[in-house]
Amino acid sequence: MRYNKLITALLLGAIFTHIPAAYSQWTGPRKKVEKRIDLKYGPLTPAHRKDEAMERFRNYGFGQFIHWGLYAIPGNEWNGVSARKGAAASEWIRTWSGPTAPKNWKNIYDQLYKQFNPKGFDAGVWARQAKEMGAKYLIFTTKHHDGFALWPSKYTDYTVQKSPYKQDIVKQVVDAYTAEGIDVFLYFSIMEWNNSNYMSKAPSTAGEKAKFAKFLAYTRNQLLELLENYPQIKGFWFDGTWDQSWIQAYDFTYKLEKELRDKHPGLIIGSRFRNDEYGKRHFDSNGDMLGDYEQGWERKMPKEFEWLEGRDWDCVMTIPPNGWGYMKDWSGLYTKTSDDLIDMLMNCVSMNGNFVLNFGPDGNGRMHPGEDRLAKEIGDWIKVNGEAVYGVRHAGLAPSRLGYFTRKEDNLYLTVFNRPVNNIVRIAVPKTATEVPVAAKLLQNGQSLELKHVDMGLDLDKNTYYDIVLPEVYVSSKPFVLKMQLGSPKTQSEKLMDAKM
Ligand code: FHN
């Protein structure tokens, strides 16, 4: 295949930077294990699933995350007092402590469900906005760490059914997004702060073991219930799986993952769900990924494509520095601009990842006005440039300082963020490449651009160059995409003698 040939040639020409020998986190360059060991609780699925559902996941490019729950009511403050310095994030407001925390705060929080009545909520409005923004999938919080279920779960009383609102929110969201052609993944926190059967440490006494066994049975029931109730969903996005109690339950979690997959063929589960018998999370003791995609890129992304070693991944991102649930007050915080977010989006897709942007609607079911504005700006950009975003793959070229490369079939895209002052966009291609840019245009309006082969003849340089000339009169206040047609090289790079010194 021509595509493969180009990739190989380009990869051979790429400069690989040094990878440090050891890296302790689950994100970043990884150390190869020296000796593989026998594991009973390793991966249940192949490293690179080839089925249709996973191919679809790879083609999403852009998704929306929604964090919605009781924390939307306070919106990171209470009676005019900000929780900014007292809680880790807006959706963590139940943990508010220190001098600013209201008296009896946890009790107040736990009673918030009696006020949950989002009259302004219309799942259709959210779904249409997401579609206009260009999201191809949604990750929606069915329950966060507080344990409040947005669906009428049979297995707890702490659900939306007990609130004045009463109706099944998960159903409305799943139906509305599915109707707009947006795939739905359900976020599910294992950890529950106010469930009396939950504990963070590994249960040790008989009493603790019995309690935690109840919690595990409850978790299983809820997950099977979600699959039963919402069969359209494509996957689960698990969270809150870092406590020792869950880590020690590896036999249970292994069997549960199997059961969920058997019940729902094609189900996609990321690397956060479970660990092996040695407590290794995301990647087992042999370094194999535990799940279908890397799920550790939260508010961060890989510096180099090579770190990913071909794995699938997503990057989930907040608009404020941190804070996933509604934050009434954005003042005094840097909130990412649409340029920041488009840059992150293109960075992700250029490395075969999906970029997922988080929204935190308020207690009435409306998005923050800042989110509305960003959704519109991103959507306007994607409408013009989506070809460079969806269904694309890593181009196999060394990174450009001008922007990000993506590739689809015989098309190479460069999304330009840094326009050169001389208006010449220079693209480095290995001299051995069998496919090179043969034509170029502006994706925005189809205008053809002058393309020249430039053989620099630099000693020790394995590249040859293609220059695209930007018309001086072309002005863009946003990143823009150059679309190149790939074909056989028309001219060969001259063979020059290496300098003898
Ligand atoms: O603690 C949560 C946090 O509130 C939020 O839900 C994010 C989303 O990725 N996940 C957790 C931290 O990893």
Short mmCIF file of C-alpha atoms and ligand atoms in Angstrom, two decimals:
data_model
loop_
_atom_site.label_atom_id
_atom_site.label_comp_id
_atom_site.label_asym_id
_atom_site.label_seq_id
_atom_site.Cartn_x
_atom_site.Cartn_y
_atom_site.Cartn_z
CA MET A 1 0.00 0.00 0.00
CA ARG A 2 1.30 3.42 -0.95
CA TYR A 3 0.28 4.84 2.41
CA ASN A 4 2.35 2.28 4.28
CA LYS A 5 5.34 2.93 2.07
CA LEU A 6 5.23 6.60 2.84
CA ILE A 7 4.83 6.01 6.56
CA THR A 8 7.83 3.65 6.64
CA ALA A 9 9.98 5.97 4.61
CA LEU A 10 9.00 8.98 6.64
CA LEU A 11 9.43 7.23 9.95
CA LEU A 12 12.90 6.12 8.92
CA GLY A 13 13.70 9.72 8.24
CA ALA A 14 12.22 11.01 11.47
CA ILE A 15 14.53 12.02 14.24
CA PHE A 16 13.79 10.08 17.42
CA THR A 17 14.62 11.88 20.59
CA HIS A 18 16.13 10.16 23.57
CA ILE A 19 13.67 8.35 25.86
CA PRO A 20 14.64 8.34 29.54
CA ALA A 21 15.32 4.87 30.92
CA ALA A 22 12.66 4.88 33.63
CA TYR A 23 9.31 6.55 33.89
CA SER A 24 7.10 5.80 36.82
CA GLN A 25 3.76 7.23 35.64
CA TRP A 26 1.35 5.66 33.25
CA THR A 27 1.68 8.53 30.82
CA GLY A 28 4.96 9.33 29.13
CA PRO A 29 7.71 7.32 27.51
CA ARG A 30 7.60 3.79 28.83
CA LYS A 31 10.33 1.46 29.90
CA LYS A 32 10.23 -1.98 28.31
CA VAL A 33 9.98 -4.75 30.88
CA GLU A 34 13.09 -6.85 30.83
CA LYS A 35 11.43 -10.17 31.53
CA ARG A 36 7.77 -10.94 31.03
CA ILE A 37 6.01 -12.76 33.85
CA ASP A 38 2.95 -15.01 33.90
CA LEU A 39 -0.12 -12.98 34.76
CA LYS A 40 -3.61 -14.21 35.43
CA TYR A 41 -5.23 -10.78 35.28
CA GLY A 42 -3.67 -9.18 32.22
CA PRO A 43 -5.57 -7.61 29.28
CA LEU A 44 -8.83 -9.12 28.08
CA THR A 45 -8.67 -7.54 24.65
CA PRO A 46 -5.93 -7.25 22.02
CA ALA A 47 -3.60 -4.24 22.18
CA HIS A 48 -5.02 -2.77 18.98
CA ARG A 49 -8.59 -3.90 18.48
CA LYS A 50 -9.48 -4.18 14.81
CA ASP A 51 -13.28 -4.28 15.06
CA GLU A 52 -15.70 -1.73 13.67
CA ALA A 53 -16.50 -0.09 17.02
CA MET A 54 -12.85 0.61 17.69
CA GLU A 55 -12.24 1.89 14.16
CA ARG A 56 -15.14 4.24 14.72
CA PHE A 57 -13.55 5.39 17.98
CA ARG A 58 -10.31 6.12 16.09
CA ASN A 59 -12.17 8.27 13.63
CA TYR A 60 -14.02 10.46 16.16
CA GLY A 61 -11.23 13.02 16.53
CA PHE A 62 -13.29 15.30 18.72
CA GLY A 63 -15.65 14.63 21.60
CA GLN A 64 -17.54 16.38 24.37
CA PHE A 65 -17.35 15.52 28.06
CA ILE A 66 -20.19 16.62 30.34
CA HIS A 67 -19.88 16.68 34.12
CA TRP A 68 -23.29 17.18 35.61
CA GLY A 69 -24.58 16.36 39.04
CA LEU A 70 -25.50 17.93 42.37
CA TYR A 71 -22.27 19.96 42.38
CA ALA A 72 -23.83 22.03 39.59
CA ILE A 73 -26.16 23.62 42.15
CA PRO A 74 -23.45 25.39 44.20
CA GLY A 75 -21.29 26.01 41.12
CA ASN A 76 -18.13 26.13 43.27
CA GLU A 77 -19.52 28.58 45.82
CA TRP A 78 -22.05 28.75 48.63
CA ASN A 79 -23.85 31.85 49.89
CA GLY A 80 -21.42 34.02 47.94
CA VAL A 81 -18.30 32.35 49.42
CA SER A 82 -15.98 30.76 46.88
CA ALA A 83 -14.77 27.19 47.39
CA ARG A 84 -11.71 27.87 45.24
CA LYS A 85 -9.17 27.44 47.97
CA GLY A 86 -11.12 24.87 49.96
CA ALA A 87 -11.90 22.09 47.47
CA ALA A 88 -9.79 20.43 44.79
CA ALA A 89 -12.24 21.23 41.99
CA SER A 90 -15.82 22.37 41.51
CA GLU A 91 -17.18 18.81 41.24
CA TRP A 92 -15.24 17.97 44.40
CA ILE A 93 -17.03 20.68 46.37
CA ARG A 94 -18.43 18.12 48.81
CA THR A 95 -14.88 17.81 50.18
CA TRP A 96 -14.71 21.56 50.92
CA SER A 97 -12.77 22.10 54.14
CA GLY A 98 -10.71 24.77 55.89
CA PRO A 99 -11.63 28.27 57.08
CA THR A 100 -13.92 29.12 54.16
CA ALA A 101 -16.03 25.97 54.33
CA PRO A 102 -19.64 26.47 55.48
CA LYS A 103 -20.58 24.81 58.78
CA ASN A 104 -21.89 21.32 58.37
CA TRP A 105 -21.05 21.48 54.70
CA LYS A 106 -21.16 17.75 53.92
CA ASN A 107 -24.69 17.51 55.31
CA ILE A 108 -25.77 20.51 53.31
CA TYR A 109 -24.29 18.93 50.19
CA ASP A 110 -25.91 15.57 50.82
CA GLN A 111 -29.31 17.27 50.98
CA LEU A 112 -28.83 19.09 47.68
CA TYR A 113 -30.71 16.39 45.81
CA LYS A 114 -33.90 17.82 47.35
CA GLN A 115 -33.26 20.97 45.31
CA PHE A 116 -32.26 19.31 42.06
CA ASN A 117 -34.86 20.51 39.61
CA PRO A 118 -33.19 21.69 36.39
CA LYS A 119 -36.20 23.15 34.64
CA GLY A 120 -34.04 24.61 31.88
CA PHE A 121 -32.58 21.25 30.93
CA ASP A 122 -33.24 20.14 27.37
CA ALA A 123 -31.02 17.30 26.19
CA GLY A 124 -31.92 18.17 22.59
CA VAL A 125 -30.40 21.64 23.02
CA TRP A 126 -27.15 20.16 24.35
CA ALA A 127 -27.01 17.56 21.60
CA ARG A 128 -27.59 20.10 18.84
CA GLN A 129 -24.95 22.37 20.27
CA ALA A 130 -22.51 19.45 20.45
CA LYS A 131 -23.27 18.57 16.85
CA GLU A 132 -22.78 22.15 15.71
CA MET A 133 -19.50 22.21 17.63
CA GLY A 134 -18.34 19.12 15.75
CA ALA A 135 -18.32 16.55 18.58
CA LYS A 136 -18.58 12.98 17.35
CA TYR A 137 -18.94 11.41 20.77
CA LEU A 138 -20.04 12.30 24.25
CA ILE A 139 -18.83 11.12 27.64
CA PHE A 140 -21.58 11.77 30.17
CA THR A 141 -21.38 11.48 33.97
CA THR A 142 -23.98 8.97 35.10
CA LYS A 143 -22.67 9.41 38.66
CA HIS A 144 -19.61 11.18 39.98
CA HIS A 145 -17.70 10.59 43.23
CA ASP A 146 -20.65 11.76 45.35
CA GLY A 147 -22.58 8.71 44.12
CA PHE A 148 -25.69 10.61 43.04
CA ALA A 149 -27.13 8.71 40.06
CA LEU A 150 -28.61 10.67 37.19
CA TRP A 151 -30.67 7.65 36.25
CA PRO A 152 -33.34 5.96 38.38
CA SER A 153 -31.12 3.13 39.58
CA LYS A 154 -32.90 0.28 41.32
CA TYR A 155 -29.89 -0.24 43.54
CA THR A 156 -29.78 3.00 45.52
CA ASP A 157 -32.11 5.67 46.77
CA TYR A 158 -29.65 8.39 45.98
CA THR A 159 -30.88 9.06 42.46
CA VAL A 160 -32.58 11.68 40.35
CA GLN A 161 -35.87 9.90 40.95
CA LYS A 162 -35.79 11.12 44.55
CA SER A 163 -35.20 14.72 43.46
CA PRO A 164 -38.04 17.10 42.53
CA TYR A 165 -37.00 16.65 38.90
CA LYS A 166 -37.67 12.89 39.02
CA GLN A 167 -37.03 12.09 35.35
CA ASP A 168 -34.26 9.92 33.93
CA ILE A 169 -31.56 12.29 32.76
CA VAL A 170 -29.23 9.63 31.35
CA LYS A 171 -32.00 8.39 29.07
CA GLN A 172 -32.74 11.86 27.75
CA VAL A 173 -29.08 12.50 27.06
CA VAL A 174 -28.42 9.12 25.44
CA ASP A 175 -31.50 9.45 23.23
CA ALA A 176 -30.90 13.05 22.20
CA TYR A 177 -27.23 12.59 21.33
CA THR A 178 -27.86 9.31 19.54
CA ALA A 179 -30.57 11.03 17.50
CA GLU A 180 -27.99 13.63 16.43
CA GLY A 181 -25.59 10.87 15.35
CA ILE A 182 -23.27 11.41 18.31
CA ASP A 183 -22.03 8.25 20.04
CA VAL A 184 -22.43 8.10 23.80
CA PHE A 185 -20.00 6.79 26.42
CA LEU A 186 -21.00 6.71 30.05
CA TYR A 187 -18.71 8.10 32.72
CA PHE A 188 -18.99 6.06 35.91
CA SER A 189 -17.14 6.72 39.16
CA ILE A 190 -16.40 3.58 41.13
CA MET A 191 -15.39 5.52 44.24
CA GLU A 192 -18.39 6.81 46.23
CA TRP A 193 -17.90 9.26 49.04
CA ASN A 194 -21.11 8.73 50.92
CA ASN A 195 -21.91 5.10 50.36
CA SER A 196 -21.58 3.37 53.72
CA ASN A 197 -20.33 0.17 52.07
CA TYR A 198 -17.50 1.93 50.28
CA MET A 199 -14.05 2.24 51.81
CA SER A 200 -10.80 3.44 50.35
CA LYS A 201 -8.45 1.04 52.15
CA ALA A 202 -8.45 -2.64 51.35
CA PRO A 203 -11.00 -4.37 53.58
CA SER A 204 -9.25 -6.48 56.20
CA THR A 205 -11.70 -7.59 58.90
CA ALA A 206 -14.56 -9.98 58.18
CA GLY A 207 -17.00 -7.11 58.69
CA GLU A 208 -15.19 -4.86 56.23
CA LYS A 209 -14.95 -7.65 53.71
CA ALA A 210 -18.68 -8.28 53.92
CA LYS A 211 -19.41 -4.57 53.52
CA PHE A 212 -17.15 -4.14 50.56
CA ALA A 213 -18.51 -7.30 48.93
CA LYS A 214 -21.91 -5.56 49.05
CA PHE A 215 -20.40 -2.52 47.39
CA LEU A 216 -18.90 -4.64 44.63
CA ALA A 217 -22.22 -6.38 44.02
CA TYR A 218 -23.90 -2.96 43.87
CA THR A 219 -21.34 -1.70 41.34
CA ARG A 220 -21.87 -4.73 39.15
CA ASN A 221 -25.63 -4.31 39.35
CA GLN A 222 -25.47 -0.67 38.38
CA LEU A 223 -23.22 -1.33 35.40
CA LEU A 224 -25.40 -4.15 34.12
CA GLU A 225 -28.40 -1.90 34.67
CA LEU A 226 -26.85 0.85 32.56
CA LEU A 227 -26.17 -1.60 29.73
CA GLU A 228 -29.68 -2.92 30.00
CA ASN A 229 -31.30 0.52 30.08
CA TYR A 230 -29.18 2.22 27.43
CA PRO A 231 -28.13 -0.41 24.90
CA GLN A 232 -27.07 2.25 22.39
CA ILE A 233 -24.00 3.24 24.39
CA LYS A 234 -20.58 2.53 22.93
CA GLY A 235 -18.51 2.33 26.07
CA PHE A 236 -17.81 3.21 29.68
CA TRP A 237 -15.39 5.87 30.87
CA PHE A 238 -14.39 4.74 34.35
CA ASP A 239 -12.98 6.93 37.07
CA GLY A 240 -12.22 6.80 40.80
CA THR A 241 -10.47 3.43 40.56
CA TRP A 242 -7.31 4.31 42.46
CA ASP A 243 -8.25 3.22 45.98
CA GLN A 244 -6.70 0.10 47.52
CA SER A 245 -10.13 -1.46 48.06
CA TRP A 246 -10.70 -1.56 44.29
CA ILE A 247 -7.09 -2.40 43.49
CA GLN A 248 -7.26 -5.49 45.70
CA ALA A 249 -10.50 -6.60 44.05
CA TYR A 250 -8.67 -7.62 40.85
CA ASP A 251 -10.34 -11.02 40.58
CA PHE A 252 -13.76 -9.39 40.77
CA THR A 253 -12.90 -6.58 38.34
CA TYR A 254 -11.39 -8.99 35.81
CA LYS A 255 -14.57 -11.09 35.80
CA LEU A 256 -16.75 -8.01 35.68
CA GLU A 257 -14.92 -6.58 32.68
CA LYS A 258 -15.40 -9.90 30.92
CA GLU A 259 -19.07 -9.97 31.81
CA LEU A 260 -19.67 -6.42 30.54
CA ARG A 261 -17.89 -7.18 27.28
CA ASP A 262 -19.82 -10.42 26.79
CA LYS A 263 -23.08 -8.67 27.42
CA HIS A 264 -22.32 -5.78 25.07
CA PRO A 265 -20.15 -6.83 22.10
CA GLY A 266 -17.96 -4.00 20.86
CA LEU A 267 -18.05 -2.20 24.22
CA ILE A 268 -15.09 0.15 24.64
CA ILE A 269 -13.40 0.45 28.03
CA GLY A 270 -10.31 2.53 28.70
CA SER A 271 -7.27 1.72 30.80
CA ARG A 272 -8.67 3.10 34.09
CA PHE A 273 -11.02 0.29 34.98
CA ARG A 274 -8.85 -2.30 36.64
CA ASN A 275 -5.38 -3.46 37.54
CA ASP A 276 -3.48 -6.74 37.59
CA GLU A 277 -2.77 -8.95 40.62
CA TYR A 278 0.30 -6.84 41.46
CA GLY A 279 -1.71 -3.65 41.64
CA LYS A 280 -0.44 -2.29 38.32
CA ARG A 281 -2.98 0.13 36.87
CA HIS A 282 -3.45 1.21 33.22
CA PHE A 283 -0.59 -1.10 32.20
CA ASP A 284 -0.02 -4.50 33.73
CA SER A 285 3.26 -5.81 35.12
CA ASN A 286 4.33 -6.74 31.59
CA GLY A 287 3.65 -3.23 30.34
CA ASP A 288 0.55 -4.31 28.38
CA MET A 289 -2.36 -1.90 28.35
CA LEU A 290 -5.36 -2.93 30.47
CA GLY A 291 -8.22 -1.77 28.27
CA ASP A 292 -8.87 -0.61 24.74
CA TYR A 293 -7.22 2.80 24.89
CA GLU A 294 -4.92 4.82 27.09
CA GLN A 295 -7.02 6.81 29.51
CA GLY A 296 -4.34 8.65 31.45
CA TRP A 297 -4.14 11.80 29.38
CA GLU A 298 -6.22 14.01 31.61
CA ARG A 299 -5.44 17.71 31.11
CA LYS A 300 -2.17 16.72 29.46
CA MET A 301 -0.98 15.24 26.23
CA PRO A 302 2.02 13.33 24.95
CA LYS A 303 5.04 15.38 24.00
CA GLU A 304 6.02 12.95 21.29
CA PHE A 305 4.11 10.53 19.12
CA GLU A 306 6.64 7.81 19.86
CA TRP A 307 5.63 7.78 23.54
CA LEU A 308 2.32 6.24 22.52
CA GLU A 309 3.83 3.20 20.78
CA GLY A 310 0.82 2.96 18.49
CA ARG A 311 -1.78 2.78 21.26
CA ASP A 312 -5.21 4.39 21.01
CA TRP A 313 -5.84 7.22 23.47
CA ASP A 314 -7.99 10.17 24.40
CA CYS A 315 -7.18 13.46 26.05
CA VAL A 316 -9.85 14.99 28.27
CA MET A 317 -9.60 18.72 28.87
CA THR A 318 -11.17 21.39 31.04
CA ILE A 319 -11.77 24.99 29.96
CA PRO A 320 -10.68 26.53 33.30
CA PRO A 321 -7.33 25.29 34.64
CA ASN A 322 -9.10 22.51 36.57
CA GLY A 323 -12.76 22.09 37.48
CA TRP A 324 -15.05 19.80 35.54
CA GLY A 325 -18.36 20.63 37.16
CA TYR A 326 -20.13 23.98 36.80
CA MET A 327 -18.14 26.97 38.04
CA LYS A 328 -20.29 30.04 38.22
CA ASP A 329 -17.36 32.40 38.49
CA TRP A 330 -14.63 32.22 35.87
CA SER A 331 -13.10 35.56 36.83
CA GLY A 332 -9.46 35.63 37.81
CA LEU A 333 -8.85 32.30 36.12
CA TYR A 334 -7.28 31.65 32.76
CA THR A 335 -9.94 30.01 30.68
CA LYS A 336 -8.72 28.42 27.47
CA THR A 337 -9.52 30.22 24.23
CA SER A 338 -10.81 28.55 21.08
CA ASP A 339 -7.30 28.97 19.63
CA ASP A 340 -5.83 27.09 22.62
CA LEU A 341 -8.41 24.35 22.24
CA ILE A 342 -8.09 24.01 18.47
CA ASP A 343 -4.32 23.77 18.95
CA MET A 344 -4.83 20.94 21.47
CA LEU A 345 -7.37 19.25 19.20
CA MET A 346 -4.98 19.24 16.25
CA ASN A 347 -2.06 18.17 18.43
CA CYS A 348 -4.11 15.17 19.58
CA VAL A 349 -5.43 14.08 16.21
CA SER A 350 -1.97 14.47 14.66
CA MET A 351 -0.90 11.74 17.14
CA ASN A 352 -3.93 9.48 16.60
CA GLY A 353 -5.75 10.61 19.75
CA ASN A 354 -9.24 11.94 20.39
CA PHE A 355 -9.61 15.33 22.03
CA VAL A 356 -12.52 15.58 24.47
CA LEU A 357 -13.59 18.99 25.71
CA ASN A 358 -15.43 19.23 29.01
CA PHE A 359 -18.60 21.22 29.70
CA GLY A 360 -20.14 21.71 33.13
CA PRO A 361 -23.78 22.82 32.89
CA ASP A 362 -25.34 24.75 35.77
CA GLY A 363 -27.97 23.54 38.22
CA ASN A 364 -30.68 24.61 35.85
CA GLY A 365 -29.30 22.60 32.94
CA ARG A 366 -27.74 25.45 30.95
CA MET A 367 -24.19 25.61 29.75
CA HIS A 368 -21.95 28.37 31.07
CA PRO A 369 -22.06 31.38 28.67
CA GLY A 370 -18.31 30.98 28.18
CA GLU A 371 -18.88 27.39 27.06
CA ASP A 372 -21.59 28.50 24.64
CA ARG A 373 -19.17 31.00 23.10
CA LEU A 374 -16.35 28.46 22.76
CA ALA A 375 -18.67 25.82 21.30
CA LYS A 376 -19.69 28.30 18.61
CA GLU A 377 -16.13 29.39 17.82
CA ILE A 378 -14.83 25.83 17.64
CA GLY A 379 -17.83 24.75 15.57
CA ASP A 380 -17.30 27.59 13.10
CA TRP A 381 -13.68 26.55 12.67
CA ILE A 382 -14.43 22.84 12.35
CA LYS A 383 -17.13 23.43 9.76
CA VAL A 384 -14.46 24.77 7.45
CA ASN A 385 -11.55 22.57 8.47
CA GLY A 386 -13.14 19.31 9.65
CA GLU A 387 -11.55 17.35 6.81
CA ALA A 388 -8.21 17.70 8.61
CA VAL A 389 -9.74 16.53 11.91
CA TYR A 390 -11.99 13.51 11.35
CA GLY A 391 -10.87 10.07 10.23
CA VAL A 392 -7.29 11.24 9.94
CA ARG A 393 -4.13 9.55 11.14
CA HIS A 394 -0.62 10.47 12.16
CA ALA A 395 1.16 11.56 8.98
CA GLY A 396 4.50 9.96 9.79
CA LEU A 397 6.38 13.21 9.24
CA ALA A 398 8.70 14.82 11.76
CA PRO A 399 6.75 17.51 13.70
CA SER A 400 6.65 20.93 12.08
CA ARG A 401 7.18 24.13 14.03
CA LEU A 402 4.40 25.68 11.93
CA GLY A 403 1.55 23.45 13.08
CA TYR A 404 0.27 19.89 12.96
CA PHE A 405 0.23 17.31 10.17
CA THR A 406 -2.63 14.87 9.69
CA ARG A 407 -3.22 12.46 6.85
CA LYS A 408 -6.16 10.76 5.16
CA GLU A 409 -5.56 8.52 2.14
CA ASP A 410 -3.56 10.53 -0.40
CA ASN A 411 -4.12 13.81 1.36
CA LEU A 412 -1.73 15.44 3.73
CA TYR A 413 -2.97 18.35 5.87
CA LEU A 414 -0.96 20.93 7.70
CA THR A 415 -2.93 23.05 10.15
CA VAL A 416 -0.86 26.21 10.37
CA PHE A 417 -0.73 28.00 13.72
CA ASN A 418 2.58 29.81 13.21
CA ARG A 419 2.62 31.55 9.86
CA PRO A 420 6.14 32.25 8.56
CA VAL A 421 6.91 35.94 8.03
CA ASN A 422 8.13 35.21 4.46
CA ASN A 423 4.87 33.38 3.67
CA ILE A 424 6.74 30.24 2.67
CA VAL A 425 5.54 27.10 4.38
CA ARG A 426 8.44 24.67 4.14
CA ILE A 427 7.73 20.99 4.54
CA ALA A 428 10.53 18.52 5.23
CA VAL A 429 10.16 15.09 3.64
CA PRO A 430 12.79 12.34 3.79
CA LYS A 431 14.71 12.04 0.50
CA THR A 432 13.74 8.35 0.39
CA ALA A 433 9.98 9.06 0.53
CA THR A 434 8.04 7.50 -2.34
CA GLU A 435 5.12 9.85 -1.84
CA VAL A 436 5.58 13.59 -1.60
CA PRO A 437 3.38 16.69 -1.89
CA VAL A 438 2.54 17.25 -5.58
CA ALA A 439 -0.18 19.90 -5.24
CA ALA A 440 -1.35 22.23 -2.50
CA LYS A 441 -4.38 24.35 -1.74
CA LEU A 442 -6.05 26.25 1.04
CA LEU A 443 -8.68 23.97 2.52
CA GLN A 444 -10.81 26.96 3.47
CA ASN A 445 -11.58 28.09 -0.08
CA GLY A 446 -9.93 25.58 -2.40
CA GLN A 447 -7.49 28.18 -3.74
CA SER A 448 -4.50 26.47 -5.42
CA LEU A 449 -1.12 27.42 -4.06
CA GLU A 450 2.28 27.44 -5.66
CA LEU A 451 4.33 24.40 -4.62
CA LYS A 452 8.06 24.12 -5.28
CA HIS A 453 10.55 21.35 -4.65
CA VAL A 454 13.57 22.78 -2.85
CA ASP A 455 16.63 20.62 -2.66
CA MET A 456 18.67 22.30 0.03
CA GLY A 457 21.58 19.88 -0.20
CA LEU A 458 22.55 20.34 3.41
CA ASP A 459 25.22 17.95 4.51
CA LEU A 460 23.98 15.29 6.96
CA ASP A 461 20.37 16.21 6.17
CA LYS A 462 18.20 13.26 5.19
CA ASN A 463 15.38 15.53 4.06
CA THR A 464 14.33 17.29 0.97
CA TYR A 465 11.85 20.20 1.09
CA TYR A 466 8.61 21.32 -0.44
CA ASP A 467 7.75 25.00 -0.26
CA ILE A 468 4.18 26.22 -0.39
CA VAL A 469 3.82 29.90 -1.11
CA LEU A 470 1.04 31.69 0.76
CA PRO A 471 -0.52 34.64 -1.05
CA GLU A 472 0.34 37.82 0.81
CA VAL A 473 -3.25 38.97 0.45
CA TYR A 474 -4.51 35.90 2.26
CA VAL A 475 -5.18 36.93 5.83
CA SER A 476 -6.55 34.66 8.53
CA SER A 477 -7.12 35.43 12.17
CA LYS A 478 -7.52 31.73 12.93
CA PRO A 479 -5.34 28.69 12.28
CA PHE A 480 -5.78 27.56 8.68
CA VAL A 481 -5.29 24.27 6.87
CA LEU A 482 -3.13 23.54 3.84
CA LYS A 483 -4.29 20.49 1.97
CA MET A 484 -1.68 18.68 -0.06
CA GLN A 485 -2.10 15.96 -2.60
CA LEU A 486 0.51 13.21 -2.27
CA GLY A 487 2.03 11.52 -5.30
CA SER A 488 5.28 10.16 -6.71
CA PRO A 489 8.22 12.56 -6.62
CA LYS A 490 8.63 14.34 -9.98
CA THR A 491 12.25 15.21 -9.33
CA GLN A 492 14.81 13.24 -7.41
CA SER A 493 17.04 14.91 -4.87
CA GLU A 494 20.50 15.30 -6.24
CA LYS A 495 23.14 13.10 -4.74
CA LEU A 496 25.77 15.40 -3.32
CA MET A 497 29.14 14.38 -2.06
CA ASP A 498 29.56 14.54 1.70
CA ALA A 499 32.08 17.23 2.59
CA LYS A 500 35.52 15.93 3.42
CA MET A 501 37.02 17.89 6.27
O1 FHN B 1 -11.62 13.20 40.23
C1 FHN B 1 -12.05 13.22 38.92
C2 FHN B 1 -12.41 14.59 38.43
O2 FHN B 1 -13.37 15.13 39.25
C3 FHN B 1 -12.91 14.52 37.01
O3 FHN B 1 -14.07 13.73 36.93
C4 FHN B 1 -11.85 13.94 36.13
C5 FHN B 1 -12.24 13.79 34.68
O4 FHN B 1 -11.28 13.11 33.97
N1 FHN B 1 -11.43 12.62 36.62
C6 FHN B 1 -11.07 12.53 38.02
C7 FHN B 1 -9.66 12.65 38.29
O5 FHN B 1 -8.89 11.84 37.48
#
